[in-house]
PDB file of C-alpha atoms and ligand atoms in Angstrom:
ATOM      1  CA  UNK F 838      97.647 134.831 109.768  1.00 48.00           C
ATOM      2  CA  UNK F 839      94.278 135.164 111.819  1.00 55.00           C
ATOM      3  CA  UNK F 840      93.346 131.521 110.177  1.00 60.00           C
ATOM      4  CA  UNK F 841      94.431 128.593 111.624  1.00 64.00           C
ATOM      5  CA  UNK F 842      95.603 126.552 109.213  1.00 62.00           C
ATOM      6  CA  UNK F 843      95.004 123.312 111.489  1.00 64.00           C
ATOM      7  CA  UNK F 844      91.502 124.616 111.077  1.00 70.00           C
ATOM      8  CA  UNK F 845      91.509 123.528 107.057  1.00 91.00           C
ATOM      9  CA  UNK F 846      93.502 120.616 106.323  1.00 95.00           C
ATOM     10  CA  UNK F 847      91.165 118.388 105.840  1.00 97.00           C
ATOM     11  CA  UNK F 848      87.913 120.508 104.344  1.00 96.00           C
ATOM     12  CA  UNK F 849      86.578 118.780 101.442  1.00 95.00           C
ATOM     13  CA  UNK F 850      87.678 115.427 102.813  1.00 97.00           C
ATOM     14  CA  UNK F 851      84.981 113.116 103.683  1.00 98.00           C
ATOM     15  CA  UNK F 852      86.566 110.668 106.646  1.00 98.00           C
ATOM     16  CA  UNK F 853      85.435 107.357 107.724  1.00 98.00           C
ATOM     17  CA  UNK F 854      86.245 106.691 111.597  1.00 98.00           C
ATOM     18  CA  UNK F 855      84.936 103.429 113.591  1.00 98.00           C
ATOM     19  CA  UNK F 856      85.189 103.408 117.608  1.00 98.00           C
ATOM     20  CA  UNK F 857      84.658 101.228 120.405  1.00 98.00           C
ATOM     21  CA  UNK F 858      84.117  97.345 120.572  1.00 98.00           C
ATOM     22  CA  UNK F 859      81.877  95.147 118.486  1.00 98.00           C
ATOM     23  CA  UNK F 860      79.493  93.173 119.835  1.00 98.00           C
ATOM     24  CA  UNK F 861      78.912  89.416 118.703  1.00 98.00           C
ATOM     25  CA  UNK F 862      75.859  87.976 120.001  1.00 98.00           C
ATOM     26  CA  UNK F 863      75.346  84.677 121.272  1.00 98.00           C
ATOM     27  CA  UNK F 864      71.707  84.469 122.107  1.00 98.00           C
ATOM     28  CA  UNK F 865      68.982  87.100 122.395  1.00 98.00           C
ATOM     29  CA  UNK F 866      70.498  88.081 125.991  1.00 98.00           C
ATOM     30  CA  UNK F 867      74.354  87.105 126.032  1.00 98.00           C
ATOM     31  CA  UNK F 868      76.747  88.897 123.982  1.00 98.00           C
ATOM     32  CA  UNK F 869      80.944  88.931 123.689  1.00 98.00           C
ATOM     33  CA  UNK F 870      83.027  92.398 123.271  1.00 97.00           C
ATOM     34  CA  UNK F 871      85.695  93.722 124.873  1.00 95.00           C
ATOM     35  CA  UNK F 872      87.191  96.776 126.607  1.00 92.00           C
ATOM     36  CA  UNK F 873      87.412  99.539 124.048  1.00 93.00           C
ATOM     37  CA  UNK F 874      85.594 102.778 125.787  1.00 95.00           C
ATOM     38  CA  UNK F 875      85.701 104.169 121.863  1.00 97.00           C
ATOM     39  CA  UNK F 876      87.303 107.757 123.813  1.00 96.00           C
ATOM     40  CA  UNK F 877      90.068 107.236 120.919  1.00 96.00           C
ATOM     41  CA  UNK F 878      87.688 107.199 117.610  1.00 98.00           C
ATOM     42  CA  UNK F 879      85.368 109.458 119.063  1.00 98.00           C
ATOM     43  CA  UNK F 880      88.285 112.267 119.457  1.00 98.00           C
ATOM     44  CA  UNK F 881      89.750 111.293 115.906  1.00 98.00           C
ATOM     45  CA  UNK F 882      86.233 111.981 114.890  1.00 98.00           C
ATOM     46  CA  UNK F 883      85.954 115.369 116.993  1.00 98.00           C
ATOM     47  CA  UNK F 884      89.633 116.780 115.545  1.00 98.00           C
ATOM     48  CA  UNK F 885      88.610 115.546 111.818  1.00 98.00           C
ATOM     49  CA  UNK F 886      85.513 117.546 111.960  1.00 98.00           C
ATOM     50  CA  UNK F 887      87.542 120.770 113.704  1.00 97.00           C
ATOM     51  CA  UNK F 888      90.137 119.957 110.985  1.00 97.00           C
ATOM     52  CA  UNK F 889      87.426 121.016 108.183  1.00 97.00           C
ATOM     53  CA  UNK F 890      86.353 117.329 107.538  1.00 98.00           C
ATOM     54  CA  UNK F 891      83.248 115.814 106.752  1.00 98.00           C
ATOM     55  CA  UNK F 892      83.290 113.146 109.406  1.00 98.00           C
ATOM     56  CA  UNK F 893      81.116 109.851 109.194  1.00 98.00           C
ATOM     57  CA  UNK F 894      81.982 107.923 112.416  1.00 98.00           C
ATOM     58  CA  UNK F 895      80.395 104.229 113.020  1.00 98.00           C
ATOM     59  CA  UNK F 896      80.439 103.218 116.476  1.00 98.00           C
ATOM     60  CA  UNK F 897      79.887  99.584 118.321  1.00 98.00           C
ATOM     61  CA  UNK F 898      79.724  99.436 121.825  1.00 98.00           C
ATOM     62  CA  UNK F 899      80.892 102.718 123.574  1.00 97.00           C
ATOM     63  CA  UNK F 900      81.015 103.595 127.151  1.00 95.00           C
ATOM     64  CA  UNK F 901      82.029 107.084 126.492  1.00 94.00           C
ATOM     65  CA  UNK F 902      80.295 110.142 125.776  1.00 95.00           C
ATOM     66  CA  UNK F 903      80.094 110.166 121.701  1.00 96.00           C
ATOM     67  CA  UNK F 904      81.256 113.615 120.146  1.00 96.00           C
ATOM     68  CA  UNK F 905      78.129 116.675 119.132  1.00 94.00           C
ATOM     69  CA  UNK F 906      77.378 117.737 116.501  1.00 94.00           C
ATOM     70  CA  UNK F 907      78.736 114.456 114.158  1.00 97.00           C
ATOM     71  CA  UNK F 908      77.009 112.034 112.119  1.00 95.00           C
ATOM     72  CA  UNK F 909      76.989 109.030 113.935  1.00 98.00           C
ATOM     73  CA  UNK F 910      75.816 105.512 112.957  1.00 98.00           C
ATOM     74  CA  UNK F 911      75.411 102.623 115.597  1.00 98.00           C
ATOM     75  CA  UNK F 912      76.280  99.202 114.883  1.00 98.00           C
ATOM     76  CA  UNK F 913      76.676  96.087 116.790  1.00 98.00           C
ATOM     77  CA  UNK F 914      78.987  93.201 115.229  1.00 98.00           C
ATOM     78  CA  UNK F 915      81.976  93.153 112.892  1.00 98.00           C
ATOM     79  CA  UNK F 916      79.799  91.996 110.003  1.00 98.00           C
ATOM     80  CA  UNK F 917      77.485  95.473 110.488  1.00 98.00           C
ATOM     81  CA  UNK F 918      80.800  97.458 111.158  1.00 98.00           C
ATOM     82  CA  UNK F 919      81.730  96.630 107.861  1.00 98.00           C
ATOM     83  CA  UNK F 920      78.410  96.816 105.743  1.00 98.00           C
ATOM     84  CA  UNK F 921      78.301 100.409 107.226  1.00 98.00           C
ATOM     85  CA  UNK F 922      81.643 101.533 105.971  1.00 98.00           C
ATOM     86  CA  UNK F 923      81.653  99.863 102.943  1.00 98.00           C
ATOM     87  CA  UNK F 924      78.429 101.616 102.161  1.00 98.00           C
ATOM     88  CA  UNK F 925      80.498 104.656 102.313  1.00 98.00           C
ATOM     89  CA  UNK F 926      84.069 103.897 101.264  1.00 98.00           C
ATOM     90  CA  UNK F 927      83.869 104.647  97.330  1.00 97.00           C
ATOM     91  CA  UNK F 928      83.128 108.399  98.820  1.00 98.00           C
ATOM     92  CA  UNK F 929      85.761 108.499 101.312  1.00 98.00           C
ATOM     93  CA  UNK F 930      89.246 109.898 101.050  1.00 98.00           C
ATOM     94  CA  UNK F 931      90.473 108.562 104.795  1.00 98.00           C
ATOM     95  CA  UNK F 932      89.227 105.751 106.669  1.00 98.00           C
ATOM     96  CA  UNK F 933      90.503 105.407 110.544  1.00 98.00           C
ATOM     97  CA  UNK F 934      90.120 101.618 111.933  1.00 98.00           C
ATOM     98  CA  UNK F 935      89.892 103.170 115.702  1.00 98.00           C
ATOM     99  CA  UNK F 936      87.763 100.184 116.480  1.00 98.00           C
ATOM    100  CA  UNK F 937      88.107  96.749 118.480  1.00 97.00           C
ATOM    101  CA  UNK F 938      86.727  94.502 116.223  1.00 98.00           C
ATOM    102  CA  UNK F 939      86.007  91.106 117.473  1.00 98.00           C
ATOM    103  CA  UNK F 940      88.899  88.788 115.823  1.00 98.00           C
ATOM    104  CA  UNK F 941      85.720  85.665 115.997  1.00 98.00           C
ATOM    105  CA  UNK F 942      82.016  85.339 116.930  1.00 98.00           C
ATOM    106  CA  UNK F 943      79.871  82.645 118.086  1.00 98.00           C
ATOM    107  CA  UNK F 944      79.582  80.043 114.704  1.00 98.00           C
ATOM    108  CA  UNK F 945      75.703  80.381 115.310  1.00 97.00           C
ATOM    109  CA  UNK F 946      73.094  82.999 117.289  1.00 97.00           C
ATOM    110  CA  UNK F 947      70.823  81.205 119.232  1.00 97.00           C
ATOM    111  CA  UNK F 948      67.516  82.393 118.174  1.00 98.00           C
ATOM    112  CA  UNK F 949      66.216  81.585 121.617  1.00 98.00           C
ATOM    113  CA  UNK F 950      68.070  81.807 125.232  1.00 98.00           C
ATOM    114  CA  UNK F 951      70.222  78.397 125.749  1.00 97.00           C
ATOM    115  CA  UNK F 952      68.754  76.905 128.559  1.00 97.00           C
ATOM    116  CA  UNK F 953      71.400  75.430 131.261  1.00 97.00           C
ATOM    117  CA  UNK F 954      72.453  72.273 131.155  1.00 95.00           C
ATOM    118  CA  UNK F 955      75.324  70.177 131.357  1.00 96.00           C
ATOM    119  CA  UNK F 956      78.282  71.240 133.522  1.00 97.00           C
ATOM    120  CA  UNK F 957      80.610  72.148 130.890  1.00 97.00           C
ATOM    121  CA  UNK F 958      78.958  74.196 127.629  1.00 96.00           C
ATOM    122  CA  UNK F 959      81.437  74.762 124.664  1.00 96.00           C
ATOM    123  CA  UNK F 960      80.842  77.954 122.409  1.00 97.00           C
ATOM    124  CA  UNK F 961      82.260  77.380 119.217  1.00 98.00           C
ATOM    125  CA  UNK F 962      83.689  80.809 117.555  1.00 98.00           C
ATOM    126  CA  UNK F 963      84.824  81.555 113.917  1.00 98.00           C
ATOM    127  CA  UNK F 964      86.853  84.178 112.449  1.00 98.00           C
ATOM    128  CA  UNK F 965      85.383  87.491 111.349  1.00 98.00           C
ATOM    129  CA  UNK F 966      86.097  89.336 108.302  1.00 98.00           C
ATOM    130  CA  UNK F 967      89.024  91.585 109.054  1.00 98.00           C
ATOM    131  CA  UNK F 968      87.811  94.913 107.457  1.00 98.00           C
ATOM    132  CA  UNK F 969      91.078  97.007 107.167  1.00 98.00           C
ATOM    133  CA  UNK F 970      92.809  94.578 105.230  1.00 98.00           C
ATOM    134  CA  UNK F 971      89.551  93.860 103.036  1.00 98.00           C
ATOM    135  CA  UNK F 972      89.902  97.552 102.488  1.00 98.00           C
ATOM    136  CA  UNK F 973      93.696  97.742 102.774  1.00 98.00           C
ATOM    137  CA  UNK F 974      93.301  94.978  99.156  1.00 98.00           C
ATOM    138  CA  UNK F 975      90.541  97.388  97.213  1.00 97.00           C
ATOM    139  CA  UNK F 976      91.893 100.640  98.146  1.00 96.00           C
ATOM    140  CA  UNK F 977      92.210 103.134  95.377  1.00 95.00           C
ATOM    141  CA  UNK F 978      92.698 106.699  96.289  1.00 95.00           C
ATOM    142  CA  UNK F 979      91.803 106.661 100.325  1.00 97.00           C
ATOM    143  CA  UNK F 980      94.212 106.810 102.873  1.00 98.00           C
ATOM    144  CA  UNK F 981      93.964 103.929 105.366  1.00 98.00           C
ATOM    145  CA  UNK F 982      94.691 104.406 108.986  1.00 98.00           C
ATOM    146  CA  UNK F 983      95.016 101.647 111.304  1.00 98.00           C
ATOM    147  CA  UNK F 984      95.564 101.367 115.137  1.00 97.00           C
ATOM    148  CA  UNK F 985      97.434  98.177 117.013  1.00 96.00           C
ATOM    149  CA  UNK F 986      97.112  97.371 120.226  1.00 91.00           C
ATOM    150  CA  UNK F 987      99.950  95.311 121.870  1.00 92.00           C
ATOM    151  CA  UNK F 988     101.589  93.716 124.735  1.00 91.00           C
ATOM    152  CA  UNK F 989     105.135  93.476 123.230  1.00 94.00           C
ATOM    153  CA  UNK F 990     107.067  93.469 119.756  1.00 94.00           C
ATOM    154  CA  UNK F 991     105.271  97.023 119.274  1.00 95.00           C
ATOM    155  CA  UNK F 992     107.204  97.759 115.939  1.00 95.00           C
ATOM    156  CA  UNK F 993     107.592  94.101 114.313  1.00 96.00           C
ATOM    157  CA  UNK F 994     104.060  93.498 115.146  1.00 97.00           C
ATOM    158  CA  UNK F 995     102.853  96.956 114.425  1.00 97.00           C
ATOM    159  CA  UNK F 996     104.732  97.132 111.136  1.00 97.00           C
ATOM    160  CA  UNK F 997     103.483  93.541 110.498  1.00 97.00           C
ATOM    161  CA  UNK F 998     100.175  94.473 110.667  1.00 98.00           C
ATOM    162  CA  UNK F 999     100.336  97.773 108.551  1.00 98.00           C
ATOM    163  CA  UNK F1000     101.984  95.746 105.397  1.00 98.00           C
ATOM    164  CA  UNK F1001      99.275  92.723 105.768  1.00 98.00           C
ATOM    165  CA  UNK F1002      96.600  95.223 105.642  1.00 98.00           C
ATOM    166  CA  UNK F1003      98.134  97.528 103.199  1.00 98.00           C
ATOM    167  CA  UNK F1004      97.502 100.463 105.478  1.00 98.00           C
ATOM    168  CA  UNK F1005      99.611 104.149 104.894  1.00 98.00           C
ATOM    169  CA  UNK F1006     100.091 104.982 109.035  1.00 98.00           C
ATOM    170  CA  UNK F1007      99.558 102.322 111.796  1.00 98.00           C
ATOM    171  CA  UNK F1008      98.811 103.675 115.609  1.00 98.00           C
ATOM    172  CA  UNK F1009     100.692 101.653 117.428  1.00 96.00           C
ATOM    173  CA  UNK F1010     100.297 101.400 121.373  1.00 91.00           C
ATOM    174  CA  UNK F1011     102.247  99.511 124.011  1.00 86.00           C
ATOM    175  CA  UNK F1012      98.990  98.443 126.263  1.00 85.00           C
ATOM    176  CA  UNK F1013     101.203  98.077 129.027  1.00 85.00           C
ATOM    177  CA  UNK F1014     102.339 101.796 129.208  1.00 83.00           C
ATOM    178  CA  UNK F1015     100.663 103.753 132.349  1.00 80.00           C
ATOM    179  CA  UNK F1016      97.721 105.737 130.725  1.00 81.00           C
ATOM    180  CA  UNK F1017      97.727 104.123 127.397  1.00 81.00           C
ATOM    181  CA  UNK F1018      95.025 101.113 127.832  1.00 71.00           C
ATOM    182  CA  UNK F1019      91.517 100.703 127.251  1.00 79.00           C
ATOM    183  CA  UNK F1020      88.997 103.545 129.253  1.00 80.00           C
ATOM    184  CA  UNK F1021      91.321 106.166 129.873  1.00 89.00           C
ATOM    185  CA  UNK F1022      91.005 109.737 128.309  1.00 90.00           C
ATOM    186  CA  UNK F1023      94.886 109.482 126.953  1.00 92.00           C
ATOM    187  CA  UNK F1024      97.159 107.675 125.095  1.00 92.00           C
ATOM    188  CA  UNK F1025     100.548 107.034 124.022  1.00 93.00           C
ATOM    189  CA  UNK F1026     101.207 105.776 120.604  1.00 95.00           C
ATOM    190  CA  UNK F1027     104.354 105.468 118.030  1.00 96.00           C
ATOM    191  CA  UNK F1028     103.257 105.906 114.556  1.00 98.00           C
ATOM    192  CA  UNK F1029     104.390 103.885 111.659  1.00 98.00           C
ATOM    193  CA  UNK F1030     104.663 103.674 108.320  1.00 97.00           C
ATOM    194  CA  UNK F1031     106.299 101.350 105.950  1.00 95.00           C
ATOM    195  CA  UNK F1032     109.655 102.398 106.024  1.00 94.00           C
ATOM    196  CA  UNK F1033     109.648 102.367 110.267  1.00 96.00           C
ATOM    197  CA  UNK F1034     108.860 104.878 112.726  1.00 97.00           C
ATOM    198  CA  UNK F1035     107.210 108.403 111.627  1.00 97.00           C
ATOM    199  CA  UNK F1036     106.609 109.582 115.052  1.00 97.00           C
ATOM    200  CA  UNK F1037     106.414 109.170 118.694  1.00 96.00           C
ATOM    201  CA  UNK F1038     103.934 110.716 120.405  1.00 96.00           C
ATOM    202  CA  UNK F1039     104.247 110.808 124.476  1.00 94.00           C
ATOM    203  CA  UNK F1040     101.409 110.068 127.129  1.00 93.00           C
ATOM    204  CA  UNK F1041      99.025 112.785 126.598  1.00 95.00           C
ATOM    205  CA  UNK F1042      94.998 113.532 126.109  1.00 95.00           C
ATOM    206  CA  UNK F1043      93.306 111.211 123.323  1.00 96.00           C
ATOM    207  CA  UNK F1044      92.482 114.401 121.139  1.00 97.00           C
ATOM    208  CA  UNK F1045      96.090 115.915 121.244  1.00 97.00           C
ATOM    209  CA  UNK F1046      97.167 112.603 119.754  1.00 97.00           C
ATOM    210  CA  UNK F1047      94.027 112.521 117.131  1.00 98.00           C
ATOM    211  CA  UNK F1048      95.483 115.886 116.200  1.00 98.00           C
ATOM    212  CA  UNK F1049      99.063 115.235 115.631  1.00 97.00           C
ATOM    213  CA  UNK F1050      98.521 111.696 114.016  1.00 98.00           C
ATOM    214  CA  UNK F1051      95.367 113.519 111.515  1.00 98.00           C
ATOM    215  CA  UNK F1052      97.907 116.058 110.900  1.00 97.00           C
ATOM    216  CA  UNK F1053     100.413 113.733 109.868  1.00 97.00           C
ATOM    217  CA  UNK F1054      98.075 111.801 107.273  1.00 98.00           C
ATOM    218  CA  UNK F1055      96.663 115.014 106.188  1.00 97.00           C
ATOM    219  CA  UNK F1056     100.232 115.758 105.476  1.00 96.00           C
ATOM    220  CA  UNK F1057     100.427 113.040 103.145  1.00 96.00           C
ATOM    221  CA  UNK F1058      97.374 112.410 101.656  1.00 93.00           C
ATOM    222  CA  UNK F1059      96.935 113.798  97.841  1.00 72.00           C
ATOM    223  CA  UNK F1060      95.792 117.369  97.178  1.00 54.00           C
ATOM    224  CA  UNK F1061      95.812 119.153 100.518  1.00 44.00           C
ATOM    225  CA  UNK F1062      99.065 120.691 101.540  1.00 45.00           C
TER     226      UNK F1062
HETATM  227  N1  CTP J 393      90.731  95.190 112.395  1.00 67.54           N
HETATM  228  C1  CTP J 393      89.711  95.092 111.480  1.00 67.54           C
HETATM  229  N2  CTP J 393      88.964  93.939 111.416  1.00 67.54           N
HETATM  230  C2  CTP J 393      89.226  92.900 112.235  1.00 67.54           C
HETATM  231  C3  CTP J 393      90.287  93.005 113.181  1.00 67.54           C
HETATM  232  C4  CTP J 393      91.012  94.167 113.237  1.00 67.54           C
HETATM  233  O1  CTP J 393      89.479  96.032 110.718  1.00 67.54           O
HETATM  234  N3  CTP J 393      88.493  91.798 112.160  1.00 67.54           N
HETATM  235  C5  CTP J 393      91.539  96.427 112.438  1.00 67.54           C
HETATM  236  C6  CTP J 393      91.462  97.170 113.757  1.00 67.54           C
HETATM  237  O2  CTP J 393      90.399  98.101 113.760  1.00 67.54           O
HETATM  238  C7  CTP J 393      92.822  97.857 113.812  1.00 67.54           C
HETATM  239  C8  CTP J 393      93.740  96.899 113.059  1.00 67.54           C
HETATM  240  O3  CTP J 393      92.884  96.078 112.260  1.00 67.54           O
HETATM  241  O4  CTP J 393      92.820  99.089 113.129  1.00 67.54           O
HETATM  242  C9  CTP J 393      94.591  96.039 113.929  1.00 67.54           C
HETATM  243  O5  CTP J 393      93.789  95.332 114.841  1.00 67.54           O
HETATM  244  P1  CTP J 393      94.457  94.277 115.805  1.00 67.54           P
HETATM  245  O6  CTP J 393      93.403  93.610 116.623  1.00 67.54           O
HETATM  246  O7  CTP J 393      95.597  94.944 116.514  1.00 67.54           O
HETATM  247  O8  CTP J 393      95.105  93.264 114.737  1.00 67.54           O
HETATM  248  P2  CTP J 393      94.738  91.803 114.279  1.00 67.54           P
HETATM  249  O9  CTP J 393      95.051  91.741 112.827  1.00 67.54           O
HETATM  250  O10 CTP J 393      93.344  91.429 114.676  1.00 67.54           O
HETATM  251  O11 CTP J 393      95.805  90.900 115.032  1.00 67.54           O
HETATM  252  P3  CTP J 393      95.885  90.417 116.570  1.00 67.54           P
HETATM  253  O12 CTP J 393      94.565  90.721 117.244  1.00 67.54           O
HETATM  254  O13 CTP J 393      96.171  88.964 116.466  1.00 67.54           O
HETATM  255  O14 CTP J 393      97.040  91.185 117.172  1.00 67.54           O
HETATM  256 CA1   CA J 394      92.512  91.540 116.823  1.00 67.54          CA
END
């Protein structure tokens, strides 16, 4: 056939995707986030689009390049993250949780710049709403789509993760693998789902492994296919 059917799998899909790091503030000037570049969400984001999607991709703090051509809403902390895809999640038919979201933030914002003072200064952080399980519990028809980063225990950790947040694939990547960390333009994951491993997918550019792990969940998900 002269079509690709890659091209299609997804039209008529609307897909949430969130990228890079939130930012929690802790005065007007001082702010804490972390290492994600976004490079992975912004490629799921590019591939769901080529895959016929219609792509709405919410993006913290980035350091790379985001993708043409696709709606794109900026947001700062975990709490905007997930006003901004809630607002769109009754619509949505796949949501990809690409982004580092802040596990705490600062208990209060300064609404002024703290001043220095004594020698030691204690910032006091509590826990953020985690938004893929908040999803994971009222998810109806959408396909959830989680990444994990980790250190060690990839698949009792991954797996872990996927069944407290009531996801249908996790991304899992070892951190510690050569050209699978934070900033780099590929990745290496293992993808799981709740029965164990669904594939591995070797060191190789961030938008290969959008592609295979999109085609995987388009695979699954209702209607298509
Ligand atoms: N996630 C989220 N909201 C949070 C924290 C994480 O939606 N407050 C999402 C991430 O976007 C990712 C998945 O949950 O898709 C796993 O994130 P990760 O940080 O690996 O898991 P945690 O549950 O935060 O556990 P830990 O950091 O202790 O490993
Ligand atoms: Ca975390």
């Amino acid at each position: 056939s002269l079509v690709n059917e890659n091209e299609s799998v997804l039209s008529g899909k609307k897909v949430i995707v969130t990228a890079g790091g939130t930012i929690e503030r802790i005065d007007p000037v001082r702010y804490i986030t972390n290492d994600s570049s976004g490079k992975m969400g912004f490629a799921i984001a590019k591939v769901a689009q080529e895959m016929g999607a219609e792509v709405h991709l919410i993006a913290a703090n980035t350091s790379a390049e985001p993708p043409a051509g696709i709606m794109l809403e900026r947001v700062q902390s975990a709490e905007d993250m997930y006003a901004a895809v809630l607002k769109q999640w009754e619509t949505s038919d796949m949501v990809v949780m690409a982004a580092a979201v802040a596990d705490y933030r600062p208990r209060e914002i300064a609404q002024t710049k703290i001043k220095k003072k004594d020698s030691v200064f204690t910032l006091e952080l509590v826990k953020n709403v985690d938004i893929l399980e908040s999803l994971g519990q009222s998810k109806k028809h959408q396909f959830l789509i989680g990444f994990a980063a980790e250190t060690e225990h990839l698949e009792t950790y991954a797996i872990d993760k996927l069944e407290r947040k009531n996801c249908d694939l996790i991304a899992a990547n070892d951190v510690t693998v050569n050209g699978a960390g934070f900033g780099v333009d590929t990745n290496a994951v293992q993808i799981y789902d709740r029965s164990g491993i669904v594939e591995r997918i070797p060191v190789q550019s961030k938008e290969e492994v959008a592609r295979k792990l999109l085609t995987i969940a388009a695979g699954r998900m209702g209607g298509v296919l």
